[in-house]
Amino acid sequence: MGESARGETVIDGLVLATLLPLLGFLLLTGGNAFFVAAEFALVTVDRAEIDRRAEAGDGRAGTVRRALRELSFQLSGAQLGITITALLTGYLAEPALARLFAPLLRPVAGDATDRFTPLLALVLATLVSMLVGELVPKNVALARPMPAALATAGPMRAFSRSLGWLIRGLNGSANWLVRRLGVEPQEELVSARSPDELGLLAAISAQAGALPPETAMLMRRTIRFADKRAAEAMTPRVDVVALRATATVAELLDLAQRTGRTRFPVYEETLDLVTGVVAVPDALGVPPIRRSVTSVGQIAHEPVCVPESLDLDGVLAALRAAGADLAIVVDEYGGTDGVVTVEDLVEELVGEIADEFDPAGTSETGPAEPVAPGGERALLVDGVLRADELAERTGFRLPDGPYETLGGFLMARLGRIPVAGEAVGEAGYEFTVVEVDRHRVEQVRVLRRRGDGQPWSSC
């Protein structure tokens, strides 16, 4: 009985020496998973939603918000927790797993068992720790950041505060090294985004199906609105229909009937000397008997003039302040570049709206003409499309050069004014001139080439 009791005691000791460390290994792996989930959840959680919930009285959201305000400290705490659990995991798991595998491998490996079991134990412990303690919690936190943050923020803050002295010491040392590299450490993650980043987020959201494409497009255009200048939105001088100040009201009404326009700049001698703006309602207020003897200069309103470099926010403010819906765009020399209307500004947000200043028959989208039996299509666009509009419509970005529109690009590539039927190839795209009005390219057919360099179809 004595020998049997001693044998059972030895076996019990071996079991405890193996099972207790394995239990500790599993608990430490769970702890590692907690710290990993807390770290990724704090970085990816929607701060606006956290603020909304906290303001509504959600206590756990308030805890998350406080953790976010000391994000660097909390992340350092998570890293410390991950490091501690990883070290203890290796310390406990390797010998325990080696003792567990030794009896199983000895009949096969013989004397080599003592060399193989530590390696096998290390590989298995590493795999379990990486999968259960790292990858799974990371993926869960990335997929469900809000629940993960709400679940982990409280215990995470308690852990960080309990070891605050150590975390602050480590953080201070790290910050000292970071400053030596010329970078100023940040305690809180900056949540503000630049206009370009916001536009990219809108595009990504649309691609992911989180936003309707039309809404994403409106957001991107709204973000870019203030970056655009009056010269980019105006109707160019060559398309402006104006009246001399000496023209009569009757002539104004006749011109309005022929052109379909309702507002006209009024000028002295040349269009560079605009003295006012007159509209059809002003003319209709003149008694019919007086219309043939009353000049438009007598009923014209003071013009709103804006520099071509003024941003569109400034243009809109100028129009609102004057109670006007048309402004004269002037260049740096005081000459008239064109006119810009409220409709032009709205078009920068929502796309083309056909108004009286648009050439007849034009539109932003233009028809997509069938050009091949297989159903391939070419896009018909205006030659006056700006670089940003062309990129938005076709995906083609104009190379840098002394031009602002698609028509200007074609002129630069050909070295002269194009004629209908001429084509220019660039970066996998083919641009064919469809219509030229005097010296201006009116319409262009855009065709993207196939990967083999051949066009999808001939024009």
Coordinates of C-alpha atoms in Angstrom, one line a residue:
M1 CA 0.0 0.0 0.0
G2 CA 2.8 2.4 0.7
E3 CA 4.3 2.0 -2.7
S4 CA 0.9 2.4 -4.3
A5 CA 0.1 5.6 -2.3
R6 CA 3.5 7.1 -3.3
G7 CA 2.8 6.3 -7.0
E8 CA -0.6 7.9 -6.8
T9 CA 0.9 11.0 -5.2
V10 CA 3.5 11.3 -8.0
I11 CA 0.8 10.9 -10.7
D12 CA -1.4 13.5 -8.9
G13 CA 1.6 15.8 -8.8
L14 CA 2.3 15.4 -12.5
V15 CA -1.3 16.0 -13.3
L16 CA -1.4 19.2 -11.2
A17 CA 2.0 20.3 -12.7
T18 CA 0.5 19.9 -16.2
L19 CA -3.2 20.9 -15.8
L20 CA -2.8 24.0 -13.7
P21 CA -0.3 25.6 -16.0
L22 CA -2.5 24.7 -19.0
L23 CA -5.5 26.3 -17.2
G24 CA -3.3 29.3 -16.6
F25 CA -2.3 29.3 -20.3
L26 CA -5.9 29.4 -21.4
L27 CA -6.8 32.2 -18.9
L28 CA -3.8 34.2 -20.0
T29 CA -4.8 33.7 -23.7
G30 CA -8.2 35.0 -22.8
G31 CA -6.6 38.0 -21.1
N32 CA -4.5 38.6 -24.2
A33 CA -7.6 38.5 -26.3
F34 CA -9.3 41.0 -24.1
F35 CA -6.4 43.5 -24.4
V36 CA -6.3 43.1 -28.2
A37 CA -10.0 43.6 -28.6
A38 CA -9.9 46.7 -26.3
E39 CA -7.0 48.2 -28.4
F40 CA -8.7 47.7 -31.8
A41 CA -12.1 48.7 -30.5
L42 CA -10.9 52.0 -29.2
V43 CA -9.1 52.8 -32.4
T44 CA -12.0 52.0 -34.7
V45 CA -15.2 52.8 -32.8
D46 CA -17.4 55.6 -34.2
R47 CA -16.8 58.6 -32.0
A48 CA -19.8 60.5 -33.1
E49 CA -22.1 57.5 -32.1
I50 CA -20.2 57.2 -28.8
D51 CA -20.8 60.9 -28.1
R52 CA -24.5 60.6 -29.0
R53 CA -25.0 57.6 -26.7
A54 CA -23.1 59.3 -23.9
E55 CA -25.2 62.4 -24.2
A56 CA -28.3 60.2 -24.0
G57 CA -27.1 58.9 -20.7
D58 CA -25.5 55.6 -21.6
G59 CA -23.0 55.0 -18.8
R60 CA -20.8 52.5 -20.8
A61 CA -20.6 55.0 -23.7
G62 CA -19.5 57.6 -21.2
T63 CA -16.7 55.3 -20.1
V64 CA -15.6 54.7 -23.7
R65 CA -15.6 58.5 -24.3
R66 CA -13.4 59.1 -21.3
A67 CA -11.1 56.3 -22.6
L68 CA -10.9 58.0 -26.0
R69 CA -9.9 61.3 -24.4
E70 CA -6.8 59.6 -23.0
L71 CA -6.4 57.3 -26.0
S72 CA -2.6 57.1 -25.9
F73 CA -2.6 56.2 -22.3
Q74 CA -5.2 53.5 -22.8
L75 CA -3.4 52.0 -25.8
S76 CA -0.2 51.9 -23.9
G77 CA -2.1 50.0 -21.1
A78 CA -3.4 47.6 -23.7
Q79 CA 0.1 47.0 -25.1
L80 CA 1.4 46.5 -21.5
G81 CA -1.3 43.9 -20.9
I82 CA -0.6 42.1 -24.1
T83 CA 3.1 42.0 -23.3
I84 CA 2.6 40.7 -19.8
T85 CA 0.1 38.0 -20.8
A86 CA 2.3 36.9 -23.8
L87 CA 5.4 36.5 -21.5
L88 CA 3.4 34.6 -18.9
T89 CA 1.8 32.5 -21.5
G90 CA 5.2 31.4 -22.9
Y91 CA 6.5 30.8 -19.4
L92 CA 3.5 28.5 -18.4
A93 CA 2.6 26.9 -21.7
E94 CA 5.8 25.5 -23.0
P95 CA 6.9 23.3 -20.1
A96 CA 3.3 22.2 -19.4
L97 CA 2.7 21.1 -23.0
A98 CA 6.1 19.5 -23.2
R99 CA 5.2 17.3 -20.2
L100 CA 1.9 16.5 -21.8
F101 CA 3.3 15.4 -25.1
A102 CA 6.4 13.6 -23.8
P103 CA 4.6 10.3 -22.9
L104 CA 2.9 10.3 -26.3
L105 CA 6.1 10.9 -28.3
R106 CA 8.5 8.7 -26.4
P107 CA 7.4 5.4 -28.0
V108 CA 8.0 7.1 -31.4
A109 CA 10.9 9.4 -30.9
G110 CA 12.7 7.5 -28.2
D111 CA 15.7 9.4 -26.8
A112 CA 14.9 12.4 -29.1
T113 CA 11.7 13.1 -27.2
D114 CA 13.3 15.6 -24.9
R115 CA 14.5 17.6 -28.0
F116 CA 11.3 17.5 -29.9
T117 CA 8.7 18.1 -27.2
P118 CA 9.8 21.7 -26.3
L119 CA 9.7 22.6 -30.0
L120 CA 6.3 21.1 -30.5
A121 CA 5.0 22.8 -27.4
L122 CA 6.3 26.1 -28.5
V123 CA 4.7 25.8 -32.0
L124 CA 1.3 24.8 -30.5
A125 CA 1.3 27.5 -27.8
T126 CA 2.2 30.1 -30.4
L127 CA -0.5 29.0 -32.8
V128 CA -3.2 29.0 -30.0
S129 CA -2.0 32.3 -28.7
M130 CA -2.0 33.9 -32.2
L131 CA -5.4 32.6 -33.2
V132 CA -7.4 32.8 -30.0
G133 CA -5.4 35.6 -28.4
E134 CA -4.7 37.9 -31.3
L135 CA -6.5 37.3 -34.6
V136 CA -9.9 36.3 -33.4
P137 CA -10.4 39.3 -31.0
K138 CA -8.9 41.6 -33.6
N139 CA -11.3 40.6 -36.2
V140 CA -14.3 40.7 -33.8
A141 CA -13.3 44.2 -32.7
L142 CA -12.9 45.4 -36.3
A143 CA -16.3 43.9 -37.3
R144 CA -18.2 45.0 -34.2
P145 CA -16.3 48.0 -32.8
M146 CA -19.2 49.4 -30.8
P147 CA -20.1 46.3 -28.8
A148 CA -16.4 45.5 -28.3
A149 CA -15.6 49.0 -27.0
L150 CA -18.6 49.1 -24.7
A151 CA -17.6 45.7 -23.3
T152 CA -13.9 46.3 -22.8
A153 CA -13.6 50.0 -21.9
G154 CA -14.5 49.7 -18.2
P155 CA -12.1 46.9 -17.3
M156 CA -9.4 48.4 -19.6
R157 CA -9.6 51.7 -17.8
A158 CA -9.4 50.0 -14.4
F159 CA -6.3 48.0 -15.5
S160 CA -4.6 51.1 -16.9
R161 CA -5.3 53.1 -13.7
S162 CA -4.0 50.3 -11.5
L163 CA -0.7 50.3 -13.3
G164 CA -0.8 54.0 -14.2
W165 CA 2.6 54.8 -12.7
L166 CA 4.3 52.1 -14.9
I167 CA 2.3 53.1 -18.1
R168 CA 3.1 56.8 -17.6
G169 CA 6.8 55.9 -17.2
L170 CA 6.8 53.9 -20.4
N171 CA 4.7 56.4 -22.2
G172 CA 7.1 59.2 -21.2
S173 CA 10.1 57.3 -22.3
A174 CA 8.5 56.5 -25.7
N175 CA 7.4 60.2 -26.1
W176 CA 10.9 61.3 -25.4
L177 CA 12.2 59.1 -28.2
V178 CA 9.4 60.2 -30.5
R179 CA 10.3 63.9 -30.0
R180 CA 13.9 63.1 -30.8
L181 CA 12.6 61.9 -34.2
G182 CA 10.9 65.3 -34.7
V183 CA 7.4 64.1 -34.1
E184 CA 5.1 65.6 -31.5
P185 CA 3.2 62.8 -29.7
Q186 CA -0.6 63.0 -29.5
E187 CA -2.6 61.9 -26.5
E188 CA -5.9 61.8 -28.4
L189 CA -6.5 60.5 -31.9
V190 CA -7.4 63.3 -34.3
S191 CA -10.9 62.6 -35.7
A192 CA -11.0 65.7 -38.0
R193 CA -10.7 65.0 -41.7
S194 CA -9.5 67.1 -44.6
P195 CA -11.9 67.8 -47.5
D196 CA -10.0 65.3 -49.6
E197 CA -10.3 62.6 -47.0
L198 CA -14.0 63.3 -46.5
G199 CA -14.5 63.0 -50.3
L200 CA -12.7 59.8 -50.3
L201 CA -14.8 58.5 -47.4
A202 CA -17.9 59.3 -49.4
A203 CA -16.6 57.5 -52.4
I204 CA -15.7 54.4 -50.4
S205 CA -19.1 54.5 -48.6
A206 CA -20.8 54.5 -52.0
Q207 CA -18.7 51.6 -53.3
A208 CA -19.5 49.6 -50.2
G209 CA -23.3 50.3 -50.6
A210 CA -23.5 52.4 -47.4
L211 CA -24.5 55.5 -49.4
P212 CA -26.5 56.0 -52.6
P213 CA -24.1 57.0 -55.4
E214 CA -26.1 60.2 -56.0
T215 CA -25.7 61.2 -52.3
A216 CA -22.0 60.4 -52.3
M217 CA -21.6 62.5 -55.5
L218 CA -23.5 65.4 -53.8
M219 CA -21.3 65.2 -50.8
R220 CA -18.1 65.2 -52.8
R221 CA -19.3 68.2 -54.9
T222 CA -20.3 70.1 -51.7
I223 CA -16.9 69.5 -50.2
R224 CA -15.1 70.7 -53.3
F225 CA -17.5 73.7 -53.7
A226 CA -15.4 76.2 -51.7
D227 CA -12.2 75.2 -53.5
K228 CA -13.5 76.2 -56.9
R229 CA -13.2 79.6 -58.4
A230 CA -15.6 81.9 -60.3
A231 CA -13.6 81.2 -63.5
E232 CA -14.4 77.5 -63.2
A233 CA -18.2 78.0 -62.9
M234 CA -18.8 80.9 -65.2
T235 CA -20.3 81.1 -68.6
P236 CA -17.4 82.2 -70.8
R237 CA -17.3 85.5 -72.5
V238 CA -17.8 84.0 -76.0
D239 CA -21.2 82.6 -74.9
V240 CA -22.4 85.8 -73.2
V241 CA -25.2 87.7 -75.0
A242 CA -25.2 91.4 -73.9
L243 CA -26.8 94.7 -74.9
R244 CA -25.4 98.1 -75.5
A245 CA -26.6 100.7 -73.0
T246 CA -28.2 102.6 -75.9
A247 CA -30.4 99.6 -77.0
T248 CA -34.1 100.1 -76.5
V249 CA -36.4 98.1 -74.2
A250 CA -38.2 96.9 -77.3
E251 CA -34.9 95.5 -78.7
L252 CA -34.3 93.8 -75.3
L253 CA -37.7 92.0 -75.5
D254 CA -37.0 91.0 -79.1
L255 CA -33.6 89.6 -78.2
A256 CA -35.1 87.7 -75.3
Q257 CA -37.7 86.1 -77.5
R258 CA -35.0 85.1 -80.1
T259 CA -32.5 83.7 -77.6
G260 CA -34.7 82.5 -74.8
R261 CA -32.6 84.4 -72.3
T262 CA -34.1 86.7 -69.6
R263 CA -31.0 88.5 -68.2
F264 CA -28.5 90.5 -70.1
P265 CA -25.3 92.5 -69.2
V266 CA -25.5 96.1 -70.4
Y267 CA -22.2 97.6 -71.6
E268 CA -20.7 100.8 -73.0
E269 CA -18.7 100.5 -76.2
T270 CA -17.3 97.0 -75.4
L271 CA -18.1 94.1 -73.1
D272 CA -15.2 95.1 -71.0
L273 CA -17.2 98.1 -69.9
V274 CA -20.2 96.5 -68.3
T275 CA -22.4 99.2 -66.6
G276 CA -25.4 97.2 -65.5
V277 CA -27.6 94.1 -65.8
V278 CA -31.1 94.2 -67.1
A279 CA -33.8 91.5 -67.0
V280 CA -37.0 90.9 -68.9
P281 CA -39.2 91.7 -65.8
D282 CA -37.6 95.1 -65.7
A283 CA -38.5 95.6 -69.4
L284 CA -42.1 94.5 -68.9
G285 CA -42.4 97.1 -66.2
V286 CA -42.0 99.8 -68.9
P287 CA -45.3 100.9 -70.6
P288 CA -45.5 99.5 -74.1
I289 CA -45.8 103.0 -75.6
R290 CA -42.4 103.9 -74.0
R291 CA -40.5 100.7 -74.9
S292 CA -39.2 101.9 -78.2
V293 CA -37.8 105.1 -76.8
T294 CA -36.5 103.9 -73.4
S295 CA -32.9 102.6 -73.4
V296 CA -31.9 99.6 -71.4
G297 CA -29.3 101.7 -69.7
Q298 CA -32.1 103.6 -68.0
I299 CA -33.6 100.5 -66.3
A300 CA -30.5 98.5 -65.7
H301 CA -29.4 97.6 -62.2
E302 CA -25.9 98.1 -60.8
P303 CA -23.8 95.0 -61.8
V304 CA -22.3 92.7 -59.2
C305 CA -18.7 92.2 -60.3
V306 CA -16.5 89.4 -58.9
P307 CA -12.8 88.6 -59.7
E308 CA -12.2 85.3 -61.5
S309 CA -10.1 84.1 -58.6
L310 CA -12.9 84.4 -56.0
D311 CA -14.0 81.1 -54.5
L312 CA -17.6 80.1 -55.0
D313 CA -18.5 80.7 -51.4
G314 CA -17.5 84.3 -51.9
V315 CA -19.4 84.5 -55.2
L316 CA -22.6 83.2 -53.5
A317 CA -22.1 85.7 -50.6
A318 CA -21.7 88.6 -53.1
L319 CA -24.9 87.6 -55.0
R320 CA -26.9 87.2 -51.7
A321 CA -25.7 90.5 -50.4
A322 CA -26.8 92.3 -53.6
G323 CA -30.0 90.3 -54.0
A324 CA -28.9 89.4 -57.5
D325 CA -28.7 86.2 -59.4
L326 CA -26.1 87.1 -62.0
A327 CA -22.5 88.5 -61.5
I328 CA -20.0 89.7 -64.0
V329 CA -16.6 87.8 -63.7
V330 CA -13.6 90.1 -64.4
D331 CA -10.0 89.2 -64.9
E332 CA -7.0 90.8 -63.2
Y333 CA -6.9 93.5 -65.9
G334 CA -10.5 94.6 -65.3
G335 CA -11.8 92.9 -68.5
T336 CA -14.9 90.8 -68.6
D337 CA -14.2 87.1 -68.5
G338 CA -17.8 85.9 -68.4
V339 CA -20.9 85.8 -66.2
V340 CA -21.8 83.5 -63.3
T341 CA -25.3 82.9 -62.1
V342 CA -27.0 81.2 -59.2
E343 CA -27.8 78.3 -61.5
D344 CA -24.1 77.9 -62.3
L345 CA -23.4 77.6 -58.5
V346 CA -26.2 75.1 -58.0
E347 CA -24.8 73.1 -60.9
E348 CA -21.5 72.7 -59.1
L349 CA -23.4 70.8 -56.4
V350 CA -26.1 68.8 -58.2
G351 CA -24.9 68.7 -61.8
E352 CA -26.0 70.3 -65.0
I353 CA -29.2 72.2 -65.0
A354 CA -30.2 73.5 -68.5
D355 CA -30.7 77.3 -68.2
E356 CA -30.7 80.2 -70.6
F357 CA -26.9 80.5 -70.6
D358 CA -26.3 77.0 -71.7
P359 CA -25.9 76.4 -75.5
A360 CA -28.9 74.7 -77.0
G361 CA -28.9 71.0 -76.9
T362 CA -26.1 70.6 -74.3
S363 CA -26.3 68.7 -71.1
E364 CA -23.9 67.3 -68.6
T365 CA -24.6 63.7 -69.2
G366 CA -25.0 63.8 -72.9
P367 CA -26.2 60.7 -74.8
A368 CA -24.3 57.5 -74.6
E369 CA -24.3 56.5 -78.3
P370 CA -24.2 52.9 -79.5
V371 CA -21.1 52.6 -81.7
A372 CA -20.7 48.9 -82.0
P373 CA -23.0 45.9 -82.6
G374 CA -21.8 44.3 -79.3
G375 CA -23.4 47.1 -77.3
E376 CA -20.2 49.0 -76.5
R377 CA -20.9 52.7 -76.0
A378 CA -19.0 56.0 -76.4
L379 CA -19.8 59.0 -74.3
L380 CA -20.7 62.3 -76.0
V381 CA -19.5 65.2 -73.9
D382 CA -19.1 68.9 -74.2
G383 CA -15.7 70.3 -75.3
V384 CA -15.9 72.9 -72.5
L385 CA -15.9 70.2 -69.7
R386 CA -13.3 71.1 -67.1
A387 CA -10.7 68.7 -65.8
D388 CA -12.6 67.8 -62.7
E389 CA -15.9 67.3 -64.6
L390 CA -14.2 65.1 -67.2
A391 CA -12.6 62.9 -64.5
E392 CA -16.0 62.6 -62.8
R393 CA -17.8 61.7 -66.0
T394 CA -15.2 59.4 -67.7
G395 CA -12.4 58.6 -65.2
F396 CA -9.9 60.3 -67.4
R397 CA -7.7 62.9 -65.8
L398 CA -6.3 65.7 -68.0
P399 CA -2.5 65.9 -67.9
D400 CA -1.1 69.1 -66.6
G401 CA -0.9 71.7 -69.3
P402 CA -1.8 75.2 -70.5
Y403 CA -5.5 74.5 -70.7
E404 CA -8.5 74.1 -68.5
T405 CA -11.0 72.2 -70.6
L406 CA -11.2 69.1 -72.8
G407 CA -11.3 71.3 -75.9
G408 CA -8.2 73.1 -74.8
F409 CA -6.4 69.7 -74.2
L410 CA -7.3 68.6 -77.8
M411 CA -6.0 71.9 -79.2
A412 CA -2.8 71.5 -77.3
R413 CA -2.3 68.0 -78.5
L414 CA -3.0 68.8 -82.1
G415 CA -1.2 72.1 -82.1
R416 CA -4.1 73.8 -83.8
I417 CA -7.9 74.2 -83.8
P418 CA -9.3 70.7 -84.5
V419 CA -11.8 69.8 -87.2
A420 CA -14.7 67.4 -86.9
G421 CA -13.6 63.8 -87.2
E422 CA -10.1 64.3 -85.8
A423 CA -9.1 61.9 -82.9
V424 CA -6.5 62.1 -80.1
G425 CA -5.5 59.1 -78.0
E426 CA -4.2 59.4 -74.5
A427 CA -3.8 57.0 -71.6
G428 CA -6.1 54.3 -73.0
Y429 CA -8.8 56.8 -74.1
E430 CA -9.7 58.0 -77.6
F431 CA -11.2 61.5 -78.0
T432 CA -12.9 62.2 -81.4
V433 CA -14.0 65.7 -82.2
V434 CA -17.7 65.6 -83.3
E435 CA -18.5 69.3 -83.7
V436 CA -16.5 72.5 -83.9
D437 CA -18.2 75.9 -83.8
R438 CA -15.9 78.5 -85.3
H439 CA -12.8 78.2 -83.0
R440 CA -14.3 76.2 -80.2
V441 CA -14.7 72.5 -79.8
E442 CA -18.4 71.9 -79.0
Q443 CA -18.7 68.1 -78.7
V444 CA -16.4 65.2 -78.3
R445 CA -16.9 61.5 -78.3
V446 CA -15.0 59.7 -75.6
L447 CA -14.1 56.1 -76.0
R448 CA -12.0 54.0 -73.7
R449 CA -9.7 51.5 -75.4
R450 CA -9.6 47.8 -74.5
G451 CA -6.6 46.2 -72.7
D452 CA -5.1 45.1 -76.0
G453 CA -4.8 48.7 -77.1
Q454 CA -7.6 48.4 -79.8
P455 CA -10.6 50.6 -79.5
W456 CA -13.8 48.9 -78.4
S457 CA -15.3 50.2 -81.7
S458 CA -14.4 52.6 -84.4
C459 CA -15.8 56.1 -84.5

